[in-house]
XYZ file of C-alpha atoms in Angstrom:
521
model
C 38.655 113.310 -45.706
C 35.790 114.608 -43.202
C 36.367 114.904 -39.706
C 34.182 112.756 -37.504
C 32.209 113.813 -34.372
C 31.820 111.912 -31.117
C 29.042 109.170 -32.865
C 31.533 108.055 -35.093
C 29.428 109.362 -37.964
C 31.203 111.550 -40.912
C 29.806 115.212 -41.072
C 28.685 114.522 -44.551
C 26.392 111.572 -43.883
C 25.014 113.520 -41.136
C 24.372 116.365 -43.043
C 22.929 114.469 -45.271
C 20.176 112.867 -42.907
C 19.692 116.408 -41.462
C 18.697 117.631 -45.156
C 16.971 114.720 -46.722
C 13.481 114.832 -47.422
C 11.364 112.388 -45.065
C 11.017 108.395 -46.695
C 8.594 108.514 -49.344
C 8.483 112.636 -50.179
C 9.518 113.159 -53.298
C 12.701 115.018 -54.061
C 12.560 118.509 -55.511
C 15.633 118.740 -57.913
C 17.871 121.823 -58.585
C 20.895 122.832 -60.712
C 23.821 123.023 -59.073
C 27.256 123.527 -61.538
C 28.039 122.826 -65.063
C 31.657 122.103 -66.277
C 32.483 122.366 -70.126
C 29.251 123.510 -70.959
C 29.184 124.393 -74.584
C 27.524 127.091 -76.559
C 24.343 126.876 -78.642
C 25.488 125.457 -82.183
C 29.000 124.387 -80.794
C 30.405 121.514 -82.273
C 31.635 118.355 -79.708
C 34.836 117.202 -80.576
C 34.728 113.316 -80.164
C 37.827 112.618 -77.888
C 36.040 115.366 -75.150
C 32.817 113.205 -75.013
C 32.764 111.805 -71.072
C 32.864 108.295 -71.017
C 32.980 107.354 -67.015
C 31.892 108.948 -63.912
C 32.886 108.192 -60.535
C 32.433 110.018 -57.057
C 35.018 108.549 -54.303
C 33.882 106.975 -51.062
C 33.922 110.094 -49.153
C 31.988 112.312 -52.139
C 34.371 114.841 -51.661
C 36.150 113.947 -54.946
C 34.872 113.152 -58.200
C 36.697 111.780 -61.374
C 35.493 111.664 -65.217
C 37.165 110.158 -67.962
C 36.704 110.769 -71.430
C 37.217 109.339 -75.070
C 40.437 110.795 -75.470
C 41.732 108.549 -72.639
C 41.724 111.692 -70.113
C 40.817 111.728 -66.582
C 39.848 114.781 -65.122
C 39.828 115.231 -61.166
C 37.474 117.849 -59.272
C 37.278 118.330 -55.382
C 34.563 119.746 -53.512
C 35.265 123.538 -52.068
C 32.069 124.119 -50.361
C 32.360 124.957 -46.311
C 29.925 122.636 -44.563
C 29.135 124.746 -41.206
C 26.913 122.618 -38.896
C 26.406 124.901 -36.440
C 25.062 127.788 -38.798
C 22.900 125.357 -40.660
C 21.347 124.170 -37.495
C 20.711 127.921 -36.535
C 19.262 128.560 -39.800
C 16.908 125.647 -39.478
C 15.787 126.591 -35.687
C 14.941 130.274 -37.478
C 13.012 128.743 -39.993
C 15.885 130.308 -42.627
C 16.225 128.380 -46.149
C 19.021 126.699 -46.418
C 20.828 127.565 -49.699
C 24.043 125.603 -49.593
C 24.712 122.606 -52.082
C 27.615 120.448 -53.040
C 29.979 123.066 -55.011
C 33.106 121.326 -56.481
C 36.029 122.967 -58.590
C 38.391 121.547 -61.107
C 41.714 119.991 -59.402
C 43.727 118.332 -61.965
C 43.860 116.058 -65.305
C 46.399 113.586 -66.960
C 46.441 111.224 -69.648
C 45.486 108.530 -68.533
C 45.681 106.146 -72.234
C 47.166 106.680 -75.364
C 46.005 104.950 -78.463
C 47.314 101.657 -79.591
C 47.907 98.952 -81.938
C 48.112 95.311 -81.409
C 49.995 93.966 -84.263
C 49.287 90.217 -83.425
C 45.559 91.116 -84.017
C 45.982 93.935 -86.424
C 43.689 95.796 -83.827
C 43.531 99.170 -83.286
C 43.120 99.834 -79.378
C 41.016 103.183 -78.384
C 42.020 105.186 -75.817
C 38.746 105.795 -74.204
C 38.429 105.312 -70.881
C 35.719 102.819 -69.911
C 35.567 102.906 -66.139
C 37.082 104.700 -63.330
C 37.471 103.276 -59.536
C 38.544 105.018 -56.705
C 41.248 103.238 -54.549
C 41.690 103.678 -50.608
C 43.412 106.871 -49.807
C 46.762 107.156 -47.790
C 49.068 109.734 -47.139
C 47.104 112.624 -48.371
C 47.056 111.150 -51.520
C 44.675 110.038 -54.366
C 44.360 106.558 -55.907
C 42.446 105.437 -58.713
C 42.052 102.691 -61.469
C 41.235 103.525 -64.997
C 40.633 101.198 -68.135
C 40.483 101.235 -71.696
C 39.512 98.207 -73.656
C 42.516 96.363 -72.858
C 45.045 97.855 -70.314
C 44.170 99.012 -66.569
C 46.387 101.586 -64.786
C 46.602 102.097 -61.264
C 47.200 106.041 -60.533
C 48.301 108.195 -57.511
C 47.836 111.891 -57.208
C 49.512 113.700 -54.649
C 50.018 117.565 -53.630
C 53.899 118.383 -54.641
C 55.427 121.654 -53.663
C 56.397 123.540 -56.808
C 60.314 124.108 -57.243
C 61.955 126.529 -59.323
C 65.591 127.493 -59.999
C 66.852 130.478 -58.183
C 70.151 132.647 -57.952
C 70.948 132.821 -61.735
C 74.210 134.407 -62.728
C 72.356 136.425 -65.602
C 69.197 138.370 -65.448
C 67.254 136.441 -68.418
C 64.450 138.605 -67.859
C 66.455 141.455 -69.373
C 66.863 139.598 -72.877
C 63.992 138.463 -75.080
C 64.323 135.700 -77.267
C 67.579 135.750 -79.103
C 69.445 138.544 -76.135
C 68.182 141.558 -77.680
C 67.382 143.942 -74.743
C 63.670 144.945 -74.237
C 62.433 148.688 -74.088
C 63.372 148.836 -70.487
C 66.739 148.095 -71.053
C 66.749 149.770 -74.100
C 65.700 153.156 -72.391
C 68.865 153.396 -69.767
C 71.688 151.657 -72.326
C 74.057 151.824 -69.188
C 71.604 149.866 -66.586
C 73.643 147.589 -64.209
C 72.464 143.887 -64.130
C 71.953 142.433 -60.369
C 75.276 140.310 -60.579
C 77.109 143.728 -61.700
C 76.856 143.253 -65.547
C 76.372 145.587 -68.046
C 73.288 146.212 -70.562
C 75.273 148.102 -72.986
C 75.134 146.254 -76.320
C 78.533 147.508 -77.501
C 80.233 146.221 -74.258
C 78.922 142.647 -74.514
C 80.923 139.751 -75.883
C 77.877 138.935 -78.077
C 74.398 139.462 -78.912
C 72.682 136.443 -77.058
C 73.853 136.674 -73.601
C 74.785 140.364 -71.806
C 78.293 139.853 -70.126
C 79.916 142.508 -67.909
C 83.257 143.951 -69.120
C 86.053 141.958 -68.146
C 83.717 138.749 -67.188
C 82.156 137.763 -64.149
C 84.328 138.158 -60.760
C 82.812 135.042 -59.727
C 80.250 132.433 -60.673
C 77.233 131.520 -58.284
C 75.854 127.849 -58.538
C 72.076 127.854 -59.251
C 69.613 127.091 -56.304
C 66.566 125.060 -56.732
C 63.974 126.755 -54.349
C 60.864 124.917 -52.979
C 57.799 127.565 -52.526
C 54.549 127.246 -50.288
C 52.587 126.515 -53.548
C 51.275 122.975 -54.275
C 50.220 121.236 -57.447
C 48.611 117.844 -57.471
C 50.836 115.626 -59.666
C 49.633 112.367 -60.993
C 51.944 109.324 -61.365
C 51.281 106.068 -63.003
C 52.065 103.460 -60.578
C 51.532 100.011 -62.085
C 49.810 99.003 -65.387
C 47.867 95.849 -65.266
C 48.000 94.410 -69.190
C 47.939 91.486 -71.422
C 45.449 89.821 -69.269
C 41.955 90.161 -71.664
C 41.577 88.582 -75.017
C 38.033 90.701 -75.322
C 37.182 94.450 -74.444
C 37.174 95.086 -70.588
C 33.783 96.224 -69.933
C 34.250 96.762 -65.786
C 36.343 96.960 -62.980
C 35.502 96.936 -59.435
C 37.450 97.154 -56.096
C 37.427 94.663 -53.277
C 36.430 95.988 -49.889
C 39.467 94.314 -48.572
C 41.682 97.130 -50.329
C 44.222 94.792 -51.860
C 42.504 93.272 -54.684
C 40.404 94.119 -57.740
C 38.478 92.366 -60.475
C 38.370 93.187 -64.360
C 36.142 91.588 -66.774
C 35.561 91.335 -70.436
C 32.775 89.402 -72.395
C 33.978 85.831 -71.237
C 36.140 86.082 -68.445
C 36.733 87.754 -65.047
C 40.256 88.363 -63.361
C 41.164 88.933 -59.973
C 44.155 91.204 -59.110
C 46.405 92.026 -56.278
C 46.837 96.025 -56.320
C 50.369 95.336 -55.652
C 51.051 93.173 -58.239
C 51.006 93.481 -61.922
C 52.520 90.355 -63.444
C 49.739 87.915 -62.598
C 46.248 87.582 -62.165
C 43.733 84.719 -61.385
C 41.098 83.522 -63.852
C 38.211 83.155 -61.349
C 35.130 83.093 -63.789
C 35.535 81.812 -67.300
C 32.293 81.144 -69.998
C 34.259 80.859 -72.822
C 32.932 77.392 -74.426
C 34.983 74.749 -76.258
C 33.534 75.486 -79.282
C 32.629 79.444 -80.174
C 29.289 78.421 -82.174
C 28.037 77.460 -78.687
C 28.329 80.485 -77.191
C 24.738 81.968 -75.958
C 25.446 84.750 -73.594
C 28.457 87.171 -72.587
C 29.526 88.935 -69.237
C 28.553 92.562 -69.431
C 29.148 93.668 -66.120
C 30.606 92.561 -62.857
C 30.708 94.200 -59.087
C 32.059 93.511 -55.783
C 29.973 93.314 -53.057
C 30.552 96.734 -50.821
C 31.533 94.992 -47.624
C 31.534 90.966 -48.140
C 35.120 90.627 -49.688
C 34.045 87.251 -50.627
C 31.088 88.040 -52.852
C 30.743 89.459 -56.040
C 27.988 89.530 -58.832
C 28.249 89.499 -62.819
C 25.201 90.168 -65.184
C 25.148 88.771 -68.666
C 23.330 89.353 -71.926
C 20.650 87.144 -71.093
C 19.542 89.587 -68.517
C 20.578 87.136 -65.450
C 22.383 88.264 -62.284
C 24.824 85.587 -60.839
C 26.166 86.079 -57.114
C 29.221 84.021 -56.538
C 31.468 83.118 -53.406
C 34.937 82.755 -53.752
C 35.489 80.651 -50.630
C 33.613 77.815 -52.918
C 36.362 77.102 -55.674
C 39.213 78.835 -57.216
C 37.168 78.927 -60.611
C 33.972 80.130 -59.676
C 32.174 78.179 -62.581
C 29.084 77.389 -60.244
C 27.016 80.457 -58.840
C 25.374 80.602 -55.410
C 22.488 82.442 -56.444
C 20.938 83.681 -59.857
C 18.676 86.292 -60.403
C 16.570 86.455 -63.228
C 13.011 87.145 -64.685
C 11.242 84.705 -66.695
C 9.378 85.790 -69.855
C 5.666 85.598 -70.321
C 4.723 83.079 -72.459
C 3.890 84.110 -76.256
C 5.816 87.213 -75.533
C 9.120 86.556 -77.250
C 10.046 88.227 -80.127
C 13.535 89.208 -82.043
C 14.282 91.835 -79.831
C 13.826 89.987 -76.413
C 17.017 88.802 -75.846
C 18.582 92.353 -77.343
C 16.510 94.572 -74.626
C 16.747 92.088 -71.827
C 20.912 92.567 -71.870
C 21.947 94.195 -68.750
C 24.420 97.047 -69.546
C 24.774 97.974 -65.646
C 24.839 96.749 -62.043
C 25.197 98.669 -58.934
C 25.212 97.030 -55.024
C 23.266 99.312 -52.602
C 25.486 101.073 -49.947
C 24.512 98.193 -47.416
C 24.790 95.358 -49.918
C 21.462 94.090 -49.519
C 20.062 95.070 -52.871
C 21.450 95.000 -56.115
C 20.122 97.574 -59.079
C 20.361 96.356 -62.722
C 19.586 98.446 -65.916
C 18.261 96.869 -69.080
C 17.421 98.593 -72.067
C 13.837 98.932 -71.112
C 14.000 98.835 -67.435
C 15.609 99.464 -63.871
C 15.094 96.499 -61.613
C 15.843 96.076 -57.985
C 16.415 93.099 -56.675
C 16.893 91.678 -53.051
C 19.960 89.532 -52.507
C 17.728 87.405 -50.093
C 14.635 86.875 -52.697
C 15.957 85.218 -56.013
C 12.591 84.773 -57.365
C 12.112 88.047 -59.268
C 13.130 91.780 -58.750
C 11.284 93.220 -55.736
C 10.790 96.754 -58.066
C 10.616 97.098 -61.703
C 10.706 100.894 -63.316
C 9.928 101.529 -66.642
C 12.202 103.729 -68.506
C 12.078 103.255 -72.227
C 8.471 101.348 -72.423
C 7.435 104.144 -74.986
C 10.119 103.276 -77.487
C 8.777 99.681 -77.818
C 6.850 100.644 -80.971
C 10.212 102.012 -82.635
C 12.187 98.868 -81.762
C 12.886 98.232 -85.490
C 14.399 101.864 -86.074
C 16.498 101.993 -82.971
C 17.733 98.165 -84.267
C 18.682 100.117 -87.589
C 20.341 102.570 -86.064
C 22.397 100.445 -83.463
C 20.606 102.886 -80.773
C 19.192 99.546 -79.336
C 22.611 98.502 -78.169
C 22.916 101.453 -75.922
C 24.483 100.899 -72.511
C 22.933 102.895 -69.819
C 24.418 103.139 -66.649
C 22.038 103.436 -63.068
C 22.824 104.361 -59.646
C 21.701 104.186 -56.132
C 21.607 106.899 -53.543
C 23.463 106.324 -50.444
C 20.472 105.758 -48.267
C 18.431 103.233 -50.607
C 15.494 105.321 -51.201
C 15.887 106.465 -54.844
C 17.383 105.096 -58.374
C 18.390 106.920 -61.310
C 19.347 106.006 -64.885
C 19.936 108.165 -68.088
C 17.855 108.203 -71.445
C 17.554 109.932 -74.780
C 17.463 113.478 -75.434
C 20.005 114.068 -72.331
C 17.208 113.138 -70.265
C 17.572 111.349 -66.707
C 15.055 109.748 -64.580
C 14.820 109.311 -60.801
C 12.576 106.955 -58.978
C 11.548 106.731 -55.420
C 11.931 102.710 -54.376
C 10.155 102.911 -51.037
C 7.228 100.840 -50.641
C 4.285 102.289 -52.260
C 6.325 105.178 -53.729
C 5.080 106.376 -57.076
C 7.734 108.832 -57.270
C 9.100 109.441 -60.902
C 10.758 112.371 -61.865
C 12.043 113.273 -65.672
C 14.767 115.810 -65.351
C 16.901 117.186 -68.442
C 20.815 117.815 -68.529
C 20.879 121.382 -68.861
C 20.650 124.335 -66.328
C 16.984 124.320 -65.985
C 16.639 120.581 -65.379
C 12.758 120.682 -65.085
C 11.905 122.675 -68.120
C 10.355 119.236 -69.608
C 8.157 118.620 -66.797
C 4.452 118.212 -68.048
C 2.940 121.741 -67.519
C -0.309 120.872 -68.690
C -1.002 116.984 -68.237
C -4.377 117.228 -70.027
C -2.297 118.264 -73.255
C -3.034 115.359 -75.656
C -0.030 113.486 -76.512
C 1.213 113.814 -80.365
C 1.248 110.383 -82.096
C 4.536 109.607 -83.881
C 3.368 110.269 -87.303
C 2.940 113.987 -86.263
C 6.388 113.615 -84.668
C 7.882 112.880 -87.840
C 6.279 115.553 -89.697
C 5.905 118.502 -87.393
C 7.685 121.652 -87.910
C 10.278 122.919 -85.394
C 9.541 125.913 -83.792
C 11.250 128.123 -81.357
C 12.362 126.225 -78.604
C 9.607 123.470 -78.774
C 11.527 119.967 -79.046
C 9.332 117.466 -81.532
C 11.328 114.859 -79.984
C 9.533 115.012 -76.331
C 5.955 113.574 -76.003
C 3.772 115.286 -73.684
C 4.959 113.123 -70.856
C 8.445 114.263 -70.971
C 9.747 111.168 -73.162
C 12.284 111.582 -75.669
C 12.594 110.239 -79.354
C 15.692 112.472 -80.297
C 18.281 109.414 -80.134
C 21.093 111.643 -81.408
C 21.302 113.206 -77.811
C 21.741 110.176 -74.851
C 23.069 110.188 -71.279
C 24.726 107.349 -70.674
C 26.833 108.298 -67.492
C 25.859 109.161 -64.312
C 26.725 108.887 -60.488
C 24.933 109.377 -57.084
C 27.015 111.411 -54.190
C 27.465 108.588 -51.903
C 26.043 110.547 -48.844
C 24.091 113.289 -50.182
C 21.080 113.790 -52.764
C 23.681 115.106 -55.381
C 23.814 113.627 -58.674
C 26.665 114.332 -61.520
C 25.793 113.306 -64.990
C 27.444 113.464 -68.482
C 25.773 115.141 -71.287
C 28.305 114.539 -74.337
C 31.426 116.882 -73.166
C 29.434 118.794 -70.513
C 29.393 117.396 -66.546
C 26.081 118.840 -64.870
C 25.575 118.512 -61.005
C 22.155 118.825 -59.233
C 20.887 118.545 -55.946
C 17.873 118.167 -54.000
């Protein structure tokens, strides 16, 4: 996508490194764009709610999926002029450029289905999207709902239209009656020699010249210079999962990918949709002995034989495909043992990992459970190297969260391309960005809106309102009673579950209901 310079490093990566703050310097986030912004008080249709976000490897394309089974593609449009940027830097001029995207195309990826054998409705909601390697200037991606994975190819096709017609259809409207232009000149001649006078026509549907046409011309299909993106489904990978698919992940070899449900992980070849290989199976002989399920699976970004999967008990297992065909035994396990006496009814629920991501260099794994973000070093399985508190303020409200099922919300996480920052979503359409360098205390809370910093603490000495005062407080103006003095949200009706970090720049795309917000630093 991006041309490379003499040192072999992509332009986007070079720009990111030039513009990125020094390690340890807090990022200053700004609003960039919004797509699908809704007006105040406007109702959101369930099918329009975004359920998946993914940048491609270059960062020049972004894909979103929604609960209506649609996939929407965006492409980057900003011109990155390195020479002009360096000149402005020398003159100490402010650099105002930021990544800009535009709508490219959309297509219906999945339709609602019904499993007659199990009497089960299958939603069209897109659970995950993963970009594949591109070829011949086309875009390729995988999308999945609960049961079926599809391989899509999007290509630019030149627009074709039919020309050199025998009849001038522009002279007739609907049933062949003449329009106002032809009515003003009853004897106007058509391009092929026909007459627009209705009195000389054989019928009222088509205008014929007196005596008919001297000759008939064959219509010609003309190809214009305009191009439109066209999406085609190349393959469908179905009937391989008894349980709902929670994740898919491409292998670095560009030929295979995995799909995971609650109990099994299957390995597919992109070119073969008739069979897959079961590589992980945690289903016990007796389902009453089931103690944990698979929640997420991810291939290593560079080692094609290594993958990781997380469980509902808060553990991450690293497996090596070279060990055996069925990888029942893990090569490493990453888990944090709970403190004695701290166990409660909610312990296992909040320990369940909802998402894992490898760092770009493959050295670290970022995991998200309900309360925290954890960063793991693949070379140290004794415990996480960093733990970031996300929902600690909700611990007193776990009973309420359990009652309204919010405790089962699955928040995603992401890492910056340079590995210096991590991010995840929260309630109230908030998301948090943490610095993960040694000794960093950077913690930024932003809102998915045009003013992402408006919920920052203006006066840190302002006393924190108690939960009881929040419950009985009167709503005034723009004040949100669901936000405390520390920027934490108690509004469980709005949540930011899905977000993605640009692979080479400090830019984040996040979904708030049906709106896609983009920010840069």
